[in-house]
């Protein structure tokens, strides 16, 4: 059963002055490809802080939370997704948009939880693409960075895996990709490139093995709260600011460089 079941779950916004109701949103239904594209566009838009996670990093982050030993409530992990810092704050156009995006976020998480509970062998990481010599290449850096950020939320609880002689090696490829060496190695010999691609193809299998390692730990933990998001969730604890125009990944960069946003200022949002 997903952490956020389909019942009258609400979260308080704007210092308790407004509410977003998630009831009737089928929170146990994973988002479609079209809906994931919608979430991706929002995460990459000017409405989110520069440190906001992209879709691949978000999936890695949520995967670590879903398969790890400890239940982490949304009131703690959602602010990590936005990456707010200083005056660089999340901006929603309206409560309608906030409701839509939060619903997609919860459904994305629930879909990952359901996959690992019902058919873990079907899990395939959502990896970003980048170009080398004009050819597309898959990158594990963003997904693995997100995964390790999820681990970091409960690093002490993950110690049994770090110290387990038979299973600690499972984290080695994830740590390697998250270190930023992912793209550097493709500039080396063909053997290094083949080894890198082999490791990329194993990320889903590694996640399955980590899930299996922690399953007995999760079964022993006491039943938690149903996952209701409370007023402590820093989703948008401020009046809605003036609308900040969104910039799509393929739109011209607002800095005036003439490049596409994803190739210019948007390229720093990893």
PDB file of C-alpha atoms in Angstrom, residues 30-188:
ATOM      1  CA  UNK A  30       1.439   6.369 -11.155  1.00  0.00           C
ATOM      2  CA  UNK A  31       1.797   9.383 -13.454  1.00  0.00           C
ATOM      3  CA  UNK A  32       1.670   8.735 -17.195  1.00  0.00           C
ATOM      4  CA  UNK A  33       4.524   9.630 -19.529  1.00  0.00           C
ATOM      5  CA  UNK A  34       2.667  12.805 -20.467  1.00  0.00           C
ATOM      6  CA  UNK A  35       2.247  13.726 -16.799  1.00  0.00           C
ATOM      7  CA  UNK A  36       5.928  13.028 -16.107  1.00  0.00           C
ATOM      8  CA  UNK A  37       6.788  15.391 -18.955  1.00  0.00           C
ATOM      9  CA  UNK A  38       4.539  17.982 -17.298  1.00  0.00           C
ATOM     10  CA  UNK A  39       6.315  17.517 -13.963  1.00  0.00           C
ATOM     11  CA  UNK A  40       9.686  17.689 -15.723  1.00  0.00           C
ATOM     12  CA  UNK A  41       8.783  21.000 -17.369  1.00  0.00           C
ATOM     13  CA  UNK A  42       7.766  22.487 -14.031  1.00  0.00           C
ATOM     14  CA  UNK A  43      10.936  21.300 -12.264  1.00  0.00           C
ATOM     15  CA  UNK A  44      13.077  22.808 -15.029  1.00  0.00           C
ATOM     16  CA  UNK A  45      11.111  26.060 -15.281  1.00  0.00           C
ATOM     17  CA  UNK A  46      11.896  29.465 -13.810  1.00  0.00           C
ATOM     18  CA  UNK A  47       9.169  28.867 -11.214  1.00  0.00           C
ATOM     19  CA  UNK A  48      11.541  26.645  -9.231  1.00  0.00           C
ATOM     20  CA  UNK A  49      14.806  27.527  -7.453  1.00  0.00           C
ATOM     21  CA  UNK A  50      18.066  26.947  -9.316  1.00  0.00           C
ATOM     22  CA  UNK A  51      18.890  24.010  -7.018  1.00  0.00           C
ATOM     23  CA  UNK A  52      15.577  22.264  -7.663  1.00  0.00           C
ATOM     24  CA  UNK A  53      15.971  18.610  -8.654  1.00  0.00           C
ATOM     25  CA  UNK A  54      15.403  17.599 -12.246  1.00  0.00           C
ATOM     26  CA  UNK A  55      13.251  14.562 -13.027  1.00  0.00           C
ATOM     27  CA  UNK A  56      16.095  12.035 -13.143  1.00  0.00           C
ATOM     28  CA  UNK A  57      17.604  13.270  -9.880  1.00  0.00           C
ATOM     29  CA  UNK A  58      14.135  13.308  -8.323  1.00  0.00           C
ATOM     30  CA  UNK A  59      13.529   9.674  -9.263  1.00  0.00           C
ATOM     31  CA  UNK A  60      16.882   8.627  -7.780  1.00  0.00           C
ATOM     32  CA  UNK A  61      16.065  10.562  -4.607  1.00  0.00           C
ATOM     33  CA  UNK A  62      12.580   9.038  -4.270  1.00  0.00           C
ATOM     34  CA  UNK A  63      13.940   5.564  -5.029  1.00  0.00           C
ATOM     35  CA  UNK A  64      16.337   5.765  -2.078  1.00  0.00           C
ATOM     36  CA  UNK A  65      13.452   6.845   0.164  1.00  0.00           C
ATOM     37  CA  UNK A  66      11.170   4.099  -1.157  1.00  0.00           C
ATOM     38  CA  UNK A  67      13.614   1.182  -0.770  1.00  0.00           C
ATOM     39  CA  UNK A  68      15.549   2.367   2.293  1.00  0.00           C
ATOM     40  CA  UNK A  69      15.186   1.193   5.897  1.00  0.00           C
ATOM     41  CA  UNK A  70      13.354   4.203   7.316  1.00  0.00           C
ATOM     42  CA  UNK A  71      10.041   5.896   6.634  1.00  0.00           C
ATOM     43  CA  UNK A  72      10.760   9.548   5.796  1.00  0.00           C
ATOM     44  CA  UNK A  73       7.664  11.731   5.906  1.00  0.00           C
ATOM     45  CA  UNK A  74       6.889  14.089   3.055  1.00  0.00           C
ATOM     46  CA  UNK A  75       7.163  17.066   5.404  1.00  0.00           C
ATOM     47  CA  UNK A  76      10.903  16.376   5.442  1.00  0.00           C
ATOM     48  CA  UNK A  77      11.701  15.244   1.927  1.00  0.00           C
ATOM     49  CA  UNK A  78       9.554  17.596  -0.181  1.00  0.00           C
ATOM     50  CA  UNK A  79      11.609  20.716   0.752  1.00  0.00           C
ATOM     51  CA  UNK A  80      14.720  18.816  -0.388  1.00  0.00           C
ATOM     52  CA  UNK A  81      13.174  18.484  -3.846  1.00  0.00           C
ATOM     53  CA  UNK A  82      12.704  22.235  -4.295  1.00  0.00           C
ATOM     54  CA  UNK A  83      16.166  23.170  -3.032  1.00  0.00           C
ATOM     55  CA  UNK A  84      15.178  26.628  -1.825  1.00  0.00           C
ATOM     56  CA  UNK A  85      18.080  28.791  -0.711  1.00  0.00           C
ATOM     57  CA  UNK A  86      18.115  32.384   0.482  1.00  0.00           C
ATOM     58  CA  UNK A  87      15.699  34.436  -1.611  1.00  0.00           C
ATOM     59  CA  UNK A  88      15.576  31.817  -4.377  1.00  0.00           C
ATOM     60  CA  UNK A  89      12.111  30.443  -3.586  1.00  0.00           C
ATOM     61  CA  UNK A  90       9.562  28.174  -5.170  1.00  0.00           C
ATOM     62  CA  UNK A  91       6.785  30.074  -6.971  1.00  0.00           C
ATOM     63  CA  UNK A  92       3.372  28.687  -7.885  1.00  0.00           C
ATOM     64  CA  UNK A  93       1.075  30.675 -10.191  1.00  0.00           C
ATOM     65  CA  UNK A  94      -1.945  29.580  -8.199  1.00  0.00           C
ATOM     66  CA  UNK A  95      -3.279  27.025  -5.762  1.00  0.00           C
ATOM     67  CA  UNK A  96      -4.570  25.067  -8.747  1.00  0.00           C
ATOM     68  CA  UNK A  97      -1.040  24.691 -10.089  1.00  0.00           C
ATOM     69  CA  UNK A  98       0.301  23.825  -6.625  1.00  0.00           C
ATOM     70  CA  UNK A  99      -2.358  21.137  -6.232  1.00  0.00           C
ATOM     71  CA  UNK A 100      -1.507  19.667  -9.614  1.00  0.00           C
ATOM     72  CA  UNK A 101       2.267  19.595  -9.093  1.00  0.00           C
ATOM     73  CA  UNK A 102       2.103  18.263  -5.534  1.00  0.00           C
ATOM     74  CA  UNK A 103      -0.302  15.560  -6.686  1.00  0.00           C
ATOM     75  CA  UNK A 104       2.074  14.501  -9.460  1.00  0.00           C
ATOM     76  CA  UNK A 105       4.978  14.468  -7.018  1.00  0.00           C
ATOM     77  CA  UNK A 106       3.139  12.194  -4.579  1.00  0.00           C
ATOM     78  CA  UNK A 107       1.948   9.908  -7.360  1.00  0.00           C
ATOM     79  CA  UNK A 108       5.513   9.647  -8.685  1.00  0.00           C
ATOM     80  CA  UNK A 109       6.716   8.558  -5.246  1.00  0.00           C
ATOM     81  CA  UNK A 110       3.822   6.153  -4.769  1.00  0.00           C
ATOM     82  CA  UNK A 111       4.447   4.594  -8.167  1.00  0.00           C
ATOM     83  CA  UNK A 112       8.043   3.829  -7.200  1.00  0.00           C
ATOM     84  CA  UNK A 113       6.909   2.341  -3.881  1.00  0.00           C
ATOM     85  CA  UNK A 114       4.326   0.170  -5.652  1.00  0.00           C
ATOM     86  CA  UNK A 115       6.840  -1.062  -8.239  1.00  0.00           C
ATOM     87  CA  UNK A 116       9.301  -2.257  -5.613  1.00  0.00           C
ATOM     88  CA  UNK A 117       6.544  -3.896  -3.588  1.00  0.00           C
ATOM     89  CA  UNK A 118       4.791  -5.649  -6.449  1.00  0.00           C
ATOM     90  CA  UNK A 119       7.271  -6.103  -9.310  1.00  0.00           C
ATOM     91  CA  UNK A 120      10.788  -4.855  -8.440  1.00  0.00           C
ATOM     92  CA  UNK A 121      12.231  -6.622 -11.483  1.00  0.00           C
ATOM     93  CA  UNK A 122      10.383  -4.117 -13.693  1.00  0.00           C
ATOM     94  CA  UNK A 123      12.132  -1.074 -12.237  1.00  0.00           C
ATOM     95  CA  UNK A 124      14.283   0.829 -14.724  1.00  0.00           C
ATOM     96  CA  UNK A 125      16.010   4.097 -13.700  1.00  0.00           C
ATOM     97  CA  UNK A 126      15.048   7.232 -15.581  1.00  0.00           C
ATOM     98  CA  UNK A 127      18.428   8.449 -16.853  1.00  0.00           C
ATOM     99  CA  UNK A 128      19.250  11.762 -18.508  1.00  0.00           C
ATOM    100  CA  UNK A 129      20.891  12.072 -21.906  1.00  0.00           C
ATOM    101  CA  UNK A 130      23.815  14.277 -22.901  1.00  0.00           C
ATOM    102  CA  UNK A 131      25.756  14.698 -26.110  1.00  0.00           C
ATOM    103  CA  UNK A 132      29.293  13.564 -26.889  1.00  0.00           C
ATOM    104  CA  UNK A 133      30.683  14.086 -30.372  1.00  0.00           C
ATOM    105  CA  UNK A 134      27.153  14.859 -31.531  1.00  0.00           C
ATOM    106  CA  UNK A 135      25.798  11.537 -30.294  1.00  0.00           C
ATOM    107  CA  UNK A 136      23.388  11.018 -27.362  1.00  0.00           C
ATOM    108  CA  UNK A 137      24.769   9.245 -24.301  1.00  0.00           C
ATOM    109  CA  UNK A 138      23.006   8.178 -21.133  1.00  0.00           C
ATOM    110  CA  UNK A 139      24.178   9.736 -17.872  1.00  0.00           C
ATOM    111  CA  UNK A 140      23.927   8.155 -14.441  1.00  0.00           C
ATOM    112  CA  UNK A 141      25.205  11.224 -12.599  1.00  0.00           C
ATOM    113  CA  UNK A 142      21.884  12.943 -11.879  1.00  0.00           C
ATOM    114  CA  UNK A 143      19.991   9.775 -10.871  1.00  0.00           C
ATOM    115  CA  UNK A 144      22.790   8.557  -8.622  1.00  0.00           C
ATOM    116  CA  UNK A 145      23.277  12.002  -7.069  1.00  0.00           C
ATOM    117  CA  UNK A 146      19.582  12.035  -6.211  1.00  0.00           C
ATOM    118  CA  UNK A 147      19.824   8.532  -4.738  1.00  0.00           C
ATOM    119  CA  UNK A 148      22.717   9.519  -2.468  1.00  0.00           C
ATOM    120  CA  UNK A 149      20.827  12.647  -1.378  1.00  0.00           C
ATOM    121  CA  UNK A 150      18.017  10.339  -0.307  1.00  0.00           C
ATOM    122  CA  UNK A 151      20.501   8.167   1.593  1.00  0.00           C
ATOM    123  CA  UNK A 152      21.927  11.282   3.263  1.00  0.00           C
ATOM    124  CA  UNK A 153      18.562  12.080   4.856  1.00  0.00           C
ATOM    125  CA  UNK A 154      18.975   8.940   6.981  1.00  0.00           C
ATOM    126  CA  UNK A 155      22.678   8.151   6.667  1.00  0.00           C
ATOM    127  CA  UNK A 156      22.878   6.633  10.156  1.00  0.00           C
ATOM    128  CA  UNK A 157      20.009   4.261   9.369  1.00  0.00           C
ATOM    129  CA  UNK A 158      21.823   3.149   6.204  1.00  0.00           C
ATOM    130  CA  UNK A 159      24.969   2.131   8.137  1.00  0.00           C
ATOM    131  CA  UNK A 160      24.090  -1.606   8.260  1.00  0.00           C
ATOM    132  CA  UNK A 161      24.396  -1.674   4.461  1.00  0.00           C
ATOM    133  CA  UNK A 162      27.640   0.327   4.509  1.00  0.00           C
ATOM    134  CA  UNK A 163      29.136  -2.188   6.959  1.00  0.00           C
ATOM    135  CA  UNK A 164      27.776  -5.391   5.425  1.00  0.00           C
ATOM    136  CA  UNK A 165      30.653  -7.294   3.787  1.00  0.00           C
ATOM    137  CA  UNK A 166      28.392  -9.047   1.277  1.00  0.00           C
ATOM    138  CA  UNK A 167      26.318  -6.079   0.192  1.00  0.00           C
ATOM    139  CA  UNK A 168      28.239  -2.826   0.756  1.00  0.00           C
ATOM    140  CA  UNK A 169      29.641  -3.076  -2.790  1.00  0.00           C
ATOM    141  CA  UNK A 170      26.147  -2.354  -4.129  1.00  0.00           C
ATOM    142  CA  UNK A 171      26.589   1.340  -3.411  1.00  0.00           C
ATOM    143  CA  UNK A 172      29.966   1.603  -5.174  1.00  0.00           C
ATOM    144  CA  UNK A 173      28.626   2.227  -8.719  1.00  0.00           C
ATOM    145  CA  UNK A 174      26.084   4.738  -7.399  1.00  0.00           C
ATOM    146  CA  UNK A 175      28.813   6.600  -5.514  1.00  0.00           C
ATOM    147  CA  UNK A 176      31.048   6.552  -8.598  1.00  0.00           C
ATOM    148  CA  UNK A 177      28.419   8.001 -10.916  1.00  0.00           C
ATOM    149  CA  UNK A 178      27.383  10.621  -8.363  1.00  0.00           C
ATOM    150  CA  UNK A 179      31.008  11.768  -8.042  1.00  0.00           C
ATOM    151  CA  UNK A 180      30.871  13.365 -11.489  1.00  0.00           C
ATOM    152  CA  UNK A 181      33.317  10.926 -13.122  1.00  0.00           C
ATOM    153  CA  UNK A 182      30.482   9.553 -15.225  1.00  0.00           C
ATOM    154  CA  UNK A 183      31.012  11.807 -18.212  1.00  0.00           C
ATOM    155  CA  UNK A 184      34.776  12.099 -17.797  1.00  0.00           C
ATOM    156  CA  UNK A 185      35.337   8.399 -18.325  1.00  0.00           C
ATOM    157  CA  UNK A 186      33.629   8.392 -21.725  1.00  0.00           C
ATOM    158  CA  UNK A 187      36.587  10.400 -23.004  1.00  0.00           C
ATOM    159  CA  UNK A 188      38.962   7.491 -22.306  1.00  0.00           C
TER     160      UNK A 188
END
